[in-house]
Coordinates of C-alpha atoms and ligand atoms in Angstrom, one line a residue:
M1 CA 3.5 4.8 -29.5
Q2 CA -0.1 5.2 -28.2
F3 CA -0.8 3.4 -25.0
Q4 CA -3.8 1.7 -26.7
T5 CA -1.5 0.1 -29.2
L6 CA 0.6 -1.4 -26.4
A7 CA -2.5 -2.5 -24.5
Q8 CA -3.9 -4.2 -27.6
K9 CA -0.6 -6.0 -28.3
L10 CA -0.4 -7.3 -24.8
L11 CA -3.9 -8.6 -24.8
E12 CA -3.1 -10.3 -28.1
I13 CA 0.0 -11.9 -26.6
E14 CA -2.0 -13.1 -23.7
K15 CA -4.0 -15.3 -26.0
Y16 CA -1.1 -17.4 -27.1
S17 CA 0.6 -20.1 -25.1
S18 CA 3.5 -20.6 -27.5
R19 CA 6.7 -18.8 -26.3
L20 CA 7.9 -18.4 -29.8
K21 CA 4.7 -16.6 -30.8
M22 CA 5.0 -14.4 -27.7
T23 CA 8.6 -13.6 -28.7
H24 CA 7.6 -12.6 -32.2
L25 CA 4.7 -10.3 -31.1
L26 CA 7.0 -8.7 -28.6
A27 CA 9.6 -8.2 -31.3
Q28 CA 7.0 -6.3 -33.3
L29 CA 6.5 -4.0 -30.4
W30 CA 10.3 -3.2 -30.3
Q31 CA 10.3 -2.5 -34.0
A32 CA 7.5 0.0 -33.7
T33 CA 8.9 2.0 -30.8
N34 CA 11.8 4.3 -30.0
P35 CA 14.6 3.7 -27.4
D36 CA 13.1 5.9 -24.6
E37 CA 9.8 4.3 -24.9
A38 CA 11.4 0.9 -25.0
N39 CA 12.7 1.5 -21.5
L40 CA 9.2 2.1 -20.2
I41 CA 7.7 -0.8 -22.2
A42 CA 10.3 -3.3 -20.9
N43 CA 9.1 -2.5 -17.3
L44 CA 5.4 -2.2 -18.0
I45 CA 5.2 -5.6 -19.7
Q46 CA 6.6 -7.1 -16.6
G47 CA 3.9 -5.3 -14.6
Q48 CA 6.3 -2.9 -12.9
L49 CA 7.3 0.7 -13.2
R50 CA 10.9 0.3 -12.5
P51 CA 13.4 -2.6 -12.1
A52 CA 13.7 -4.4 -8.8
Y53 CA 16.7 -2.4 -7.6
N54 CA 14.8 0.8 -7.8
S55 CA 11.3 -0.5 -7.4
L56 CA 8.2 1.7 -6.9
E57 CA 5.1 0.0 -5.6
F58 CA 1.5 1.2 -6.1
A59 CA 0.3 0.1 -2.7
L60 CA -3.3 0.1 -4.0
S61 CA -5.7 -2.7 -3.1
E62 CA -8.2 -4.3 -5.4
K63 CA -10.9 -2.8 -3.3
M64 CA -9.6 0.6 -4.1
V65 CA -9.7 -0.1 -7.9
G66 CA -13.4 -0.9 -7.4
R67 CA -13.9 2.5 -5.7
A68 CA -12.0 4.3 -8.3
L69 CA -14.2 2.8 -11.0
A70 CA -17.3 3.8 -9.0
K71 CA -16.0 7.3 -8.7
L72 CA -15.5 7.4 -12.4
A73 CA -19.0 6.1 -13.1
L74 CA -20.6 8.6 -10.7
A75 CA -18.8 11.5 -12.3
N76 CA -19.9 10.4 -15.8
G77 CA -23.6 9.8 -15.6
G78 CA -23.7 6.3 -14.0
L79 CA -23.7 2.9 -15.5
T80 CA -26.3 1.8 -18.0
A81 CA -25.1 -1.3 -19.7
A82 CA -22.5 -3.1 -17.7
G83 CA -24.9 -5.8 -16.3
G84 CA -27.4 -3.3 -14.8
V85 CA -28.4 0.3 -14.3
S86 CA -27.2 2.6 -11.5
V87 CA -29.2 5.6 -12.5
D88 CA -32.6 6.1 -10.8
L89 CA -35.8 7.3 -12.5
F90 CA -34.9 10.9 -12.1
G91 CA -31.5 10.4 -13.8
E92 CA -29.6 10.6 -10.5
T93 CA -26.7 8.2 -10.0
D94 CA -26.8 6.0 -6.9
E95 CA -23.4 5.6 -5.3
K96 CA -24.2 2.3 -3.5
A97 CA -25.9 0.8 -6.5
T98 CA -22.9 1.7 -8.7
L99 CA -20.4 0.1 -6.4
E100 CA -22.6 -3.0 -6.2
L101 CA -22.8 -3.3 -10.0
I102 CA -19.0 -3.0 -10.2
K103 CA -18.5 -5.8 -7.6
K104 CA -21.1 -7.9 -9.4
K105 CA -19.2 -7.6 -12.6
Q106 CA -16.0 -8.5 -10.8
R107 CA -17.6 -11.6 -9.3
E108 CA -18.8 -12.6 -12.8
T109 CA -15.4 -12.1 -14.5
G110 CA -13.2 -13.0 -11.6
D111 CA -10.9 -10.3 -12.9
W112 CA -10.5 -6.6 -12.1
G113 CA -8.9 -5.9 -15.5
E114 CA -12.0 -7.3 -17.3
T115 CA -14.3 -5.4 -14.9
A116 CA -12.4 -2.1 -15.6
R117 CA -12.7 -2.8 -19.4
A118 CA -16.5 -3.3 -19.1
I119 CA -17.1 -0.2 -16.8
V120 CA -14.9 2.1 -18.9
G121 CA -16.6 0.8 -22.1
D122 CA -20.1 1.4 -20.6
L123 CA -19.4 5.1 -19.9
H124 CA -19.6 8.0 -22.3
L125 CA -16.2 9.5 -21.7
E126 CA -14.3 12.2 -23.6
R127 CA -11.4 9.9 -24.2
Q128 CA -8.0 11.3 -25.1
K129 CA -7.3 9.8 -28.5
D130 CA -3.5 10.2 -28.8
L131 CA -2.6 9.3 -25.2
D132 CA 0.9 7.9 -25.5
I133 CA 2.9 5.5 -23.4
S134 CA 5.0 8.1 -21.6
Q135 CA 1.9 10.1 -20.6
V136 CA 0.2 7.0 -19.1
Y137 CA 3.5 6.0 -17.5
A138 CA 3.8 9.5 -15.9
D139 CA 0.3 9.2 -14.4
L140 CA 1.1 5.7 -13.1
E141 CA 4.3 7.0 -11.5
Q142 CA 2.4 9.8 -9.9
I143 CA -0.1 7.4 -8.4
A144 CA 2.6 5.2 -7.0
M145 CA 4.5 8.1 -5.6
V146 CA 1.7 9.5 -3.5
G147 CA 2.5 8.8 0.1
G148 CA 1.7 9.8 3.7
E149 CA -1.6 10.6 5.3
G150 CA -4.7 10.5 3.0
S151 CA -2.6 8.9 0.3
Q152 CA -5.2 6.2 -0.5
E153 CA -7.9 8.7 -1.3
E154 CA -5.5 10.7 -3.4
K155 CA -4.3 7.6 -5.3
L156 CA -8.0 6.7 -5.9
R157 CA -8.7 10.2 -7.3
L158 CA -5.7 10.0 -9.6
L159 CA -6.6 6.6 -10.8
A160 CA -10.2 7.6 -11.6
Q161 CA -8.8 10.6 -13.5
L162 CA -6.6 8.3 -15.5
Y163 CA -9.4 5.9 -16.3
A164 CA -11.4 8.8 -17.7
R165 CA -8.7 9.2 -20.4
L166 CA -8.4 5.6 -21.3
D167 CA -10.0 3.3 -23.9
P168 CA -11.4 0.0 -22.5
D169 CA -8.4 -2.2 -23.5
S170 CA -6.0 0.3 -21.9
A171 CA -8.1 0.4 -18.7
K172 CA -7.8 -3.4 -18.5
V173 CA -4.1 -3.4 -18.8
V174 CA -3.6 -0.4 -16.4
T175 CA -5.7 -2.1 -13.8
R176 CA -3.7 -5.3 -13.9
I177 CA -0.5 -3.3 -13.6
V178 CA -1.8 -1.3 -10.6
I179 CA -2.9 -4.4 -8.7
G180 CA 0.2 -6.5 -9.7
K181 CA -1.7 -8.9 -11.8
L182 CA -0.3 -8.3 -15.3
R183 CA 1.1 -11.8 -15.6
L184 CA 2.1 -12.2 -19.2
G185 CA 4.8 -14.7 -18.4
F186 CA 7.7 -12.9 -20.0
S187 CA 10.9 -14.2 -18.5
L188 CA 14.2 -12.2 -19.0
M189 CA 15.1 -14.7 -21.7
T190 CA 11.9 -14.1 -23.6
I191 CA 12.5 -10.3 -23.5
L192 CA 16.1 -10.8 -24.7
D193 CA 15.1 -13.2 -27.4
S194 CA 12.5 -10.7 -28.6
L195 CA 15.1 -7.9 -28.8
S196 CA 17.4 -10.1 -30.8
W197 CA 14.5 -11.0 -33.0
A198 CA 13.6 -7.4 -33.5
G199 CA 17.2 -6.8 -34.6
T200 CA 18.0 -9.8 -36.7
G201 CA 14.9 -11.9 -37.2
M202 CA 16.6 -14.6 -35.1
K203 CA 17.7 -15.4 -31.6
S204 CA 21.4 -15.1 -32.6
E205 CA 22.1 -12.1 -30.4
T206 CA 20.4 -13.3 -27.2
K207 CA 23.5 -14.9 -25.7
V208 CA 25.6 -11.8 -26.0
L209 CA 22.7 -9.7 -24.7
E210 CA 22.4 -12.0 -21.7
E211 CA 26.2 -11.6 -21.0
I212 CA 26.0 -7.8 -21.3
Y213 CA 22.9 -7.7 -19.0
Q214 CA 24.9 -9.4 -16.2
K215 CA 26.9 -6.2 -15.6
K216 CA 23.9 -4.0 -15.0
A217 CA 20.6 -5.7 -14.2
D218 CA 18.2 -3.2 -15.8
V219 CA 16.5 -4.7 -18.8
G220 CA 14.7 -1.4 -19.7
L221 CA 18.0 0.3 -20.0
L222 CA 19.4 -2.6 -22.0
A223 CA 16.4 -2.5 -24.4
A224 CA 16.8 1.2 -24.9
S225 CA 20.6 1.0 -25.5
Y226 CA 20.1 -1.9 -27.9
L227 CA 17.4 -0.3 -30.0
K228 CA 19.4 2.9 -30.2
L229 CA 22.3 1.0 -31.7
L230 CA 20.0 -0.9 -34.0
Q231 CA 19.0 2.5 -35.4
E232 CA 22.6 3.6 -35.7
L233 CA 24.0 0.3 -37.1
P234 CA 21.3 -1.6 -38.8
G235 CA 22.5 -4.9 -40.3
E236 CA 25.9 -4.7 -38.6
S237 CA 25.4 -7.3 -35.9
E238 CA 29.0 -7.6 -34.8
K239 CA 29.8 -3.9 -34.6
R240 CA 26.5 -3.3 -32.8
L241 CA 27.2 -5.8 -30.1
T242 CA 30.7 -4.7 -29.6
K243 CA 29.6 -1.1 -29.1
L244 CA 26.8 -2.2 -26.8
A245 CA 29.3 -4.2 -24.7
Q246 CA 31.6 -1.1 -24.5
T247 CA 28.9 1.3 -23.6
Y248 CA 26.6 -0.8 -21.3
Q249 CA 29.0 -0.8 -18.4
L250 CA 28.8 -1.7 -14.7
Q251 CA 27.5 1.2 -12.7
W252 CA 27.6 2.0 -9.0
G253 CA 24.1 1.8 -7.6
V254 CA 22.8 -0.7 -10.1
P255 CA 23.3 -4.4 -9.1
L256 CA 25.3 -6.9 -11.1
V257 CA 23.6 -10.3 -11.6
A258 CA 25.1 -12.4 -8.8
A259 CA 27.4 -15.4 -9.4
L260 CA 25.9 -18.7 -8.3
C261 CA 27.2 -22.1 -7.6
Q262 CA 27.1 -25.3 -9.6
R263 CA 27.2 -28.5 -7.5
L264 CA 29.6 -31.4 -7.5
N265 CA 29.6 -34.4 -5.2
T266 CA 33.2 -34.7 -4.1
A267 CA 36.4 -32.8 -3.6
H268 CA 38.0 -35.1 -6.1
D269 CA 35.4 -34.1 -8.8
I270 CA 36.1 -30.4 -7.9
I271 CA 39.8 -30.6 -8.4
E272 CA 39.4 -32.7 -11.6
K273 CA 37.1 -30.0 -13.1
M274 CA 38.7 -26.8 -11.6
T275 CA 42.4 -27.8 -11.0
Q276 CA 43.2 -25.1 -8.5
V277 CA 40.6 -23.5 -6.2
I278 CA 40.1 -20.9 -3.5
A279 CA 37.8 -22.7 -1.0
E280 CA 35.7 -20.8 1.5
P281 CA 33.2 -21.7 4.2
K282 CA 29.6 -21.7 3.0
Y283 CA 27.8 -19.5 5.4
D284 CA 24.0 -19.9 5.8
G285 CA 23.0 -16.3 5.6
M286 CA 21.7 -13.8 3.1
R287 CA 23.6 -12.8 0.0
V288 CA 24.3 -9.1 0.0
Q289 CA 25.9 -7.1 -2.8
I290 CA 27.3 -3.9 -1.1
H291 CA 27.7 -0.7 -3.1
L292 CA 29.8 1.8 -1.0
R293 CA 30.6 5.4 -1.9
R294 CA 32.3 8.1 0.1
Q295 CA 31.0 11.6 -0.4
G296 CA 33.1 14.0 1.8
E297 CA 32.6 12.8 5.3
E298 CA 29.5 10.8 4.5
V299 CA 29.4 7.2 3.4
I300 CA 26.6 6.2 1.1
V301 CA 25.7 2.6 0.9
K302 CA 23.3 0.5 -1.1
A303 CA 22.7 -3.2 -0.5
F304 CA 21.1 -5.6 -2.9
T305 CA 19.8 -9.1 -2.6
R306 CA 20.6 -11.7 -5.2
N307 CA 17.1 -11.0 -6.6
L308 CA 18.5 -7.5 -7.2
E309 CA 16.2 -5.9 -4.7
D310 CA 17.4 -2.8 -2.7
V311 CA 17.5 -3.8 0.9
S312 CA 19.7 -0.9 2.1
A313 CA 17.2 0.0 4.8
M314 CA 17.7 -3.5 6.3
F315 CA 21.3 -2.8 7.3
P316 CA 21.6 0.5 9.2
E317 CA 25.1 -0.5 10.3
L318 CA 26.5 -0.5 6.7
P319 CA 27.6 3.1 6.5
A320 CA 29.8 2.6 9.6
L321 CA 31.5 -0.3 7.9
G322 CA 32.6 2.0 5.1
K323 CA 33.9 4.7 7.3
N324 CA 37.5 3.5 7.7
L325 CA 37.9 1.8 4.4
P326 CA 40.7 3.4 2.2
I327 CA 38.4 3.7 -0.8
K328 CA 36.2 6.2 -2.6
E329 CA 33.8 3.8 -4.3
A330 CA 33.5 0.0 -4.4
I331 CA 31.2 -2.9 -4.9
F332 CA 31.6 -5.9 -2.7
D333 CA 30.0 -9.4 -2.7
S334 CA 29.2 -10.8 0.7
E335 CA 27.1 -13.1 2.9
A336 CA 25.3 -11.4 5.8
V337 CA 24.9 -13.6 8.9
G338 CA 23.1 -12.7 12.1
F339 CA 24.8 -13.5 15.4
N340 CA 23.9 -13.9 19.0
V341 CA 25.1 -10.9 20.9
K342 CA 25.9 -12.9 24.1
T343 CA 27.6 -16.0 22.7
G344 CA 28.9 -14.5 19.4
Q345 CA 27.5 -17.6 17.6
M346 CA 26.2 -17.4 14.1
L347 CA 22.5 -17.7 13.7
P348 CA 20.6 -19.8 11.1
F349 CA 19.3 -18.2 7.9
Q350 CA 15.7 -17.9 9.1
E351 CA 16.7 -15.8 12.0
T352 CA 18.9 -13.6 9.9
M353 CA 16.0 -13.0 7.6
T354 CA 13.9 -11.6 10.5
R355 CA 15.8 -8.4 9.8
R356 CA 13.8 -8.1 6.7
R357 CA 11.0 -5.9 7.9
K358 CA 9.4 -2.5 7.3
H359 CA 9.2 -1.2 10.9
G360 CA 11.5 -1.3 13.9
V361 CA 14.7 -2.0 11.9
A362 CA 16.9 0.0 14.2
Q363 CA 15.8 -1.9 17.2
K364 CA 16.1 -5.2 15.4
S365 CA 19.6 -4.4 14.4
Q366 CA 20.5 -4.0 18.1
E367 CA 18.9 -7.3 19.0
L368 CA 20.2 -9.1 16.0
P369 CA 23.6 -7.8 14.9
I370 CA 24.9 -8.8 11.5
K371 CA 28.3 -9.7 10.3
F372 CA 29.2 -9.3 6.6
F373 CA 31.5 -12.0 5.4
I374 CA 33.1 -10.2 2.5
F375 CA 34.4 -12.6 -0.1
D376 CA 34.7 -10.6 -3.3
V377 CA 35.3 -7.1 -4.8
L378 CA 33.8 -6.4 -8.2
Y379 CA 34.5 -2.7 -8.7
L380 CA 37.0 -0.3 -7.0
D381 CA 37.5 3.4 -7.6
G382 CA 36.5 3.5 -11.2
N383 CA 37.9 0.1 -12.1
D384 CA 35.6 -2.7 -13.2
L385 CA 37.2 -5.8 -11.7
I386 CA 34.9 -8.6 -12.9
N387 CA 37.4 -9.7 -15.6
T388 CA 40.3 -9.6 -13.1
P389 CA 41.2 -13.1 -11.9
L390 CA 39.8 -14.1 -8.6
S391 CA 43.3 -14.6 -7.1
E392 CA 44.1 -10.9 -7.9
R393 CA 40.7 -9.7 -6.5
K394 CA 41.5 -11.6 -3.3
K395 CA 44.7 -9.6 -3.0
I396 CA 42.9 -6.3 -3.5
L397 CA 40.3 -7.3 -0.9
A398 CA 43.0 -8.2 1.6
K399 CA 44.5 -4.7 1.2
I400 CA 41.2 -2.9 1.9
I401 CA 39.1 -5.0 4.2
S402 CA 40.1 -5.4 7.8
D403 CA 37.9 -7.2 10.4
T404 CA 35.6 -4.9 12.3
T405 CA 32.5 -5.6 14.5
W406 CA 30.4 -5.8 11.4
S407 CA 32.7 -7.1 8.7
V408 CA 35.0 -9.9 8.2
L409 CA 37.2 -10.8 5.3
A410 CA 35.9 -14.3 4.5
P411 CA 38.7 -16.8 5.3
F412 CA 39.9 -19.1 2.5
I413 CA 42.5 -21.7 1.5
V414 CA 44.1 -22.1 -1.9
T415 CA 44.7 -25.7 -3.0
Q416 CA 45.1 -28.1 -5.9
D417 CA 44.9 -31.1 -3.6
A418 CA 41.7 -33.1 -3.4
V419 CA 42.6 -34.6 0.1
I420 CA 43.2 -31.1 1.6
L421 CA 40.0 -29.9 0.0
H422 CA 38.1 -32.8 1.5
Q423 CA 39.5 -32.1 4.9
Y424 CA 38.6 -28.5 4.6
H425 CA 35.0 -29.4 3.8
Q426 CA 34.9 -31.7 6.8
T427 CA 36.2 -29.0 9.0
Q428 CA 33.5 -26.6 7.9
L429 CA 30.8 -29.1 8.6
K430 CA 32.2 -29.9 12.0
A431 CA 32.2 -26.1 12.8
G432 CA 28.5 -26.1 12.1
L433 CA 28.7 -24.4 8.7
E434 CA 26.7 -25.4 5.6
G435 CA 29.7 -26.8 3.8
M436 CA 32.1 -25.1 1.4
V437 CA 32.2 -23.1 -1.8
A438 CA 35.1 -23.8 -4.1
K439 CA 36.0 -21.0 -6.6
Q440 CA 38.3 -21.5 -9.6
F441 CA 41.6 -19.8 -8.7
N442 CA 41.9 -17.5 -11.8
S443 CA 38.2 -17.2 -12.7
I444 CA 36.5 -14.0 -13.7
Y445 CA 33.3 -13.0 -11.9
Q446 CA 30.8 -15.1 -13.8
S447 CA 27.2 -14.1 -13.1
G448 CA 24.6 -16.8 -12.9
R449 CA 25.3 -20.5 -12.7
K450 CA 27.7 -20.9 -15.6
G451 CA 30.9 -22.8 -16.2
W452 CA 32.9 -24.3 -13.4
T453 CA 33.8 -21.1 -11.6
W454 CA 31.9 -21.6 -8.3
V455 CA 31.0 -25.0 -6.9
K456 CA 29.3 -25.8 -3.6
I457 CA 29.3 -29.0 -1.5
K458 CA 27.0 -29.1 1.4
E459 CA 26.4 -32.4 3.2
D460 CA 28.9 -35.1 3.9
E461 CA 30.5 -36.4 0.7
G462 CA 29.2 -39.7 -0.3
S463 CA 26.4 -39.7 2.2
C464 CA 24.3 -42.1 0.2
G465 CA 20.6 -42.8 0.3
K466 CA 19.9 -39.1 0.3
L467 CA 20.3 -36.4 -2.2
N468 CA 23.4 -34.5 -0.9
D469 CA 21.7 -31.2 -1.4
T470 CA 18.2 -29.9 -1.4
L471 CA 16.5 -28.6 -4.6
D472 CA 14.8 -25.3 -5.0
L473 CA 11.7 -25.9 -7.1
V474 CA 9.0 -23.8 -8.6
V475 CA 5.4 -24.4 -7.4
M476 CA 3.3 -24.8 -10.6
G477 CA -0.1 -25.6 -9.1
Y478 CA -1.9 -27.6 -6.5
Y479 CA -4.5 -30.4 -6.1
Y480 CA -7.5 -30.2 -3.8
G481 CA -6.8 -33.4 -1.9
K482 CA -9.2 -35.5 0.2
G483 CA -10.2 -35.9 3.8
K484 CA -8.5 -33.6 6.3
R485 CA -6.5 -32.1 3.5
H486 CA -9.6 -31.2 1.7
D487 CA -10.5 -28.9 4.6
F488 CA -7.3 -26.9 3.9
G489 CA -8.5 -26.6 0.3
L490 CA -5.3 -28.1 -0.8
G491 CA -3.8 -31.6 -0.5
A492 CA -0.7 -31.7 -2.7
F493 CA 1.3 -29.5 -5.0
L494 CA 3.2 -29.8 -8.2
V495 CA 6.8 -28.6 -8.5
G496 CA 9.0 -28.0 -11.5
V497 CA 12.3 -26.7 -12.8
P498 CA 13.2 -24.0 -15.3
D499 CA 14.9 -25.4 -18.5
G500 CA 17.0 -22.2 -19.1
K501 CA 14.9 -21.5 -22.2
G502 CA 12.0 -19.9 -20.5
N503 CA 10.0 -23.1 -19.9
Y504 CA 9.1 -25.0 -16.6
L505 CA 9.1 -28.8 -16.6
S506 CA 7.5 -30.8 -13.8
I507 CA 9.6 -33.0 -11.5
S508 CA 7.4 -34.0 -8.6
K509 CA 4.0 -34.0 -6.9
I510 CA 4.4 -33.4 -3.2
G511 CA 1.6 -34.4 -0.8
T512 CA 3.4 -35.7 2.3
G513 CA 6.0 -34.2 4.6
L514 CA 4.2 -30.9 5.1
S515 CA 2.9 -29.8 8.5
D516 CA -0.6 -28.4 8.9
E517 CA 1.0 -25.0 9.3
Q518 CA 3.0 -25.4 6.0
F519 CA -0.2 -26.4 4.2
R520 CA -1.9 -23.3 5.5
E521 CA 1.1 -21.2 4.4
L522 CA 1.0 -22.7 0.9
K523 CA -2.7 -21.9 0.6
Q524 CA -2.0 -18.3 1.7
K525 CA 0.9 -17.9 -0.6
S526 CA -0.9 -19.4 -3.6
A527 CA -4.0 -17.3 -3.4
P528 CA -2.7 -14.3 -5.3
L529 CA -0.9 -16.5 -7.8
E530 CA -3.9 -18.5 -9.1
V531 CA -4.4 -18.3 -12.8
K532 CA -7.2 -19.8 -14.9
E533 CA -5.0 -21.7 -17.4
A534 CA -1.6 -23.2 -17.3
P535 CA 1.0 -20.5 -18.0
A536 CA 2.4 -20.7 -21.5
A537 CA 5.8 -21.7 -20.1
Y538 CA 4.5 -24.8 -18.3
Q539 CA 5.1 -28.2 -19.8
V540 CA 3.1 -30.8 -17.8
N541 CA 1.9 -34.2 -18.7
K542 CA -2.0 -34.4 -18.8
I543 CA -2.2 -37.1 -16.2
I544 CA -0.8 -35.0 -13.5
R545 CA -2.5 -31.7 -14.3
P546 CA -3.1 -29.8 -11.0
D547 CA -6.6 -28.7 -10.1
V548 CA -5.4 -25.1 -9.7
W549 CA -2.6 -23.6 -11.7
L550 CA -0.2 -21.0 -10.2
A551 CA 1.8 -18.4 -11.9
P552 CA 5.6 -19.2 -11.6
E553 CA 6.6 -17.2 -8.6
L554 CA 6.8 -19.3 -5.5
V555 CA 10.0 -21.3 -4.8
A556 CA 10.1 -24.2 -2.4
E557 CA 13.2 -25.9 -1.0
I558 CA 12.6 -29.6 -1.3
A559 CA 14.6 -32.5 0.2
A560 CA 14.3 -36.0 -1.2
D561 CA 15.8 -39.4 -0.7
E562 CA 16.6 -40.0 -4.3
M563 CA 16.2 -38.7 -7.8
T564 CA 15.0 -41.2 -10.3
K565 CA 14.2 -41.3 -14.0
S566 CA 10.6 -40.5 -14.7
S567 CA 8.4 -40.9 -17.8
I568 CA 5.5 -38.9 -16.2
H569 CA 7.4 -35.8 -15.4
T570 CA 8.5 -33.6 -18.4
S571 CA 11.9 -32.9 -16.8
G572 CA 12.6 -36.6 -17.2
Y573 CA 13.2 -36.9 -13.5
G574 CA 11.2 -37.7 -10.4
L575 CA 11.8 -37.5 -6.7
R576 CA 11.5 -40.3 -4.1
F577 CA 10.1 -39.2 -0.7
P578 CA 10.1 -35.5 -1.4
R579 CA 9.4 -33.1 1.5
L580 CA 9.3 -29.4 2.0
V581 CA 12.2 -27.9 3.9
R582 CA 11.2 -24.2 3.6
W583 CA 9.8 -21.6 1.3
R584 CA 12.5 -19.7 -0.5
D585 CA 11.0 -16.2 -0.6
D586 CA 14.5 -14.9 -1.4
K587 CA 14.5 -16.7 -4.7
T588 CA 12.8 -15.9 -8.0
P589 CA 11.7 -18.9 -10.2
D590 CA 14.5 -18.4 -12.7
Q591 CA 16.9 -18.9 -9.8
A592 CA 15.4 -22.3 -9.0
T593 CA 17.4 -25.5 -9.6
D594 CA 17.4 -25.9 -13.4
T595 CA 17.6 -28.8 -15.8
E596 CA 21.4 -28.3 -16.2
Q597 CA 21.9 -28.7 -12.5
L598 CA 19.8 -31.8 -12.4
K599 CA 22.2 -33.5 -14.7
E600 CA 24.9 -33.2 -12.0
I601 CA 22.8 -35.2 -9.5
K602 CA 23.3 -38.9 -9.2
I603 CA 20.3 -40.9 -10.3
A604 CA 19.1 -43.8 -8.1
Ligands
ATP701 P1 21.8 -22.7 -0.9 O1 20.3 -23.0 -1.0 O2 22.7 -23.9 -0.9 O3 22.1 -21.7 0.1 P2 21.5 -21.2 -3.2 O4 20.7 -22.0 -4.1 O5 20.8 -20.1 -2.4 O6 22.2 -22.1 -2.2 P3 23.8 -21.2 -4.6 O7 24.2 -20.5 -5.8 O8 23.6 -22.6 -4.8 O9 22.6 -20.5 -4.0 O10 24.9 -21.0 -3.5 C1 25.5 -19.8 -3.4 C2 25.0 -19.1 -2.2 O11 25.6 -19.5 -1.1 C3 25.2 -17.6 -2.3 O12 24.1 -17.0 -3.0 C4 25.4 -17.1 -0.9 O13 24.1 -16.7 -0.4 C5 25.8 -18.4 -0.2 N1 27.2 -18.3 0.3 C6 27.6 -18.6 1.6 N2 28.9 -18.6 1.7 C7 29.4 -18.2 0.5 C8 30.7 -17.9 0.0 N3 31.8 -18.1 0.7 N4 30.8 -17.6 -1.3 C9 29.7 -17.5 -2.1 N5 28.5 -17.7 -1.7 C10 28.3 -18.0 -0.4

């Protein structure tokens, strides 16, 4: 497929706010492409070159885009129509005037993509007519891969070279990809829906596609595998999905989608729902999926967050952990918690997270050692264990993990008794832990927040007057505010919840309970997320429309006294005395508290 066709389709999709319409248009793209290209398209439409576990960043600022456009204009006779002329009386192009014109265009449009479209459209370029997606992708990859000294200048040169080959629409899309602003609002569910739609004209295969995706979080790979089978077995839905499930297997080095907790209020409710459980302490650390492989004497390790990002560099101690394990290859699930070297005490989440840095990791790992509380094994020496009952997986774990300086086999109890479970929870709270996680004794490893396989309880059971857990909510927009708040440029913000179908529904406006520092942080975090119109996925009542809309990216942990019914908020619920606890930079919006989870919370 020509890149121009893709660009035009994306710009068409951008015009619609209906998710259904977006799904149909995306389905048309899948129908017009081949499996290899589909892999690239699935990433490009999300504004990325590769999935999170293997990400490749452009590291190019907006300013550099302006310079690349200027370079392009200077090499091609200067600008004549894009809002001014940058050629003097003698036909010479003026570098400064060119850059000024480009900046002026950007100020007028407020959009670098639109600026690139205007500039490229203004120049008389020898465009390459049949430029296809893989050629543009290869150029983009090359730009992203340039590193080291002088890399900015080289990236700029390559980008100008690419612009020279593009039509204006493609230049617009490429620019937005490069500066991370191609926000078309495709959630994973929209992409899966559109694949199913391409295959069947319905969403009937989405659910199975979602299940299959859990084993290997790479939607490009899934799109390619699905389209390939669609070509081989058109019209044979069942056969196709069975074959896809057989071939799209868990793979070392590619993260699985993490299992998450539902919430229940009491030990009694847990036993009633789950009968027999394995209960573990709930550590307040960072979720880490560890992929370990022995290659001769060497141990290779990859670590992934629950957002599926590769954070291997954050944990230089991990290879040592694998040294004495009696295994060749394994995938473990764990919680990493920092501890105080002198007292041996566990440190809170925020301190553990200070490990997440680009420089000085080795030194930080000395100052802030980590313990990995390993609680699950998902794959071992060629065997996929996710369908093996948890009770069996625990036995396997006990055989291979022994406690070391860096790792601990997470302790647990097995019970069917609500009183024992209640006492266990109390013991965890007294020991300063967050609470407990109860896991159904014979459950398979169930990605996401589905079924009653994992349940958490945090605060004291029955502690009334307060919600017994915080909520993780998506920041949808903000209001300018008055008085002192006005000076911050922001006085309150609107938060919402995903509904599991790709939409976000509002739940609360939050204007109090933030320190000045938190307001400043919010302003800073929102700046790159501002969008002109409400994203298609937002459902918000007119009377609480924010002054500024934000793309769904920022997640805030919110505490509140009560949850009530609400006729203003589209989720149907509102919060009483909401306040910000912290920003959840480790969470993506689809991992926020969702409408299903809200149903488990007691209403005031
Ligand atoms: P919270 O905000 O309560 O930490 P969360 O919203 O990040 O939770 P949940 O799915 O509700 O995520 O809770 C599961 C999380 O709890 C895991 O992602 C993991 O980081 C943490 N955790 C701590 N101890 C355990 C444990 N023993 N088993 C599983 N997860 C644990």
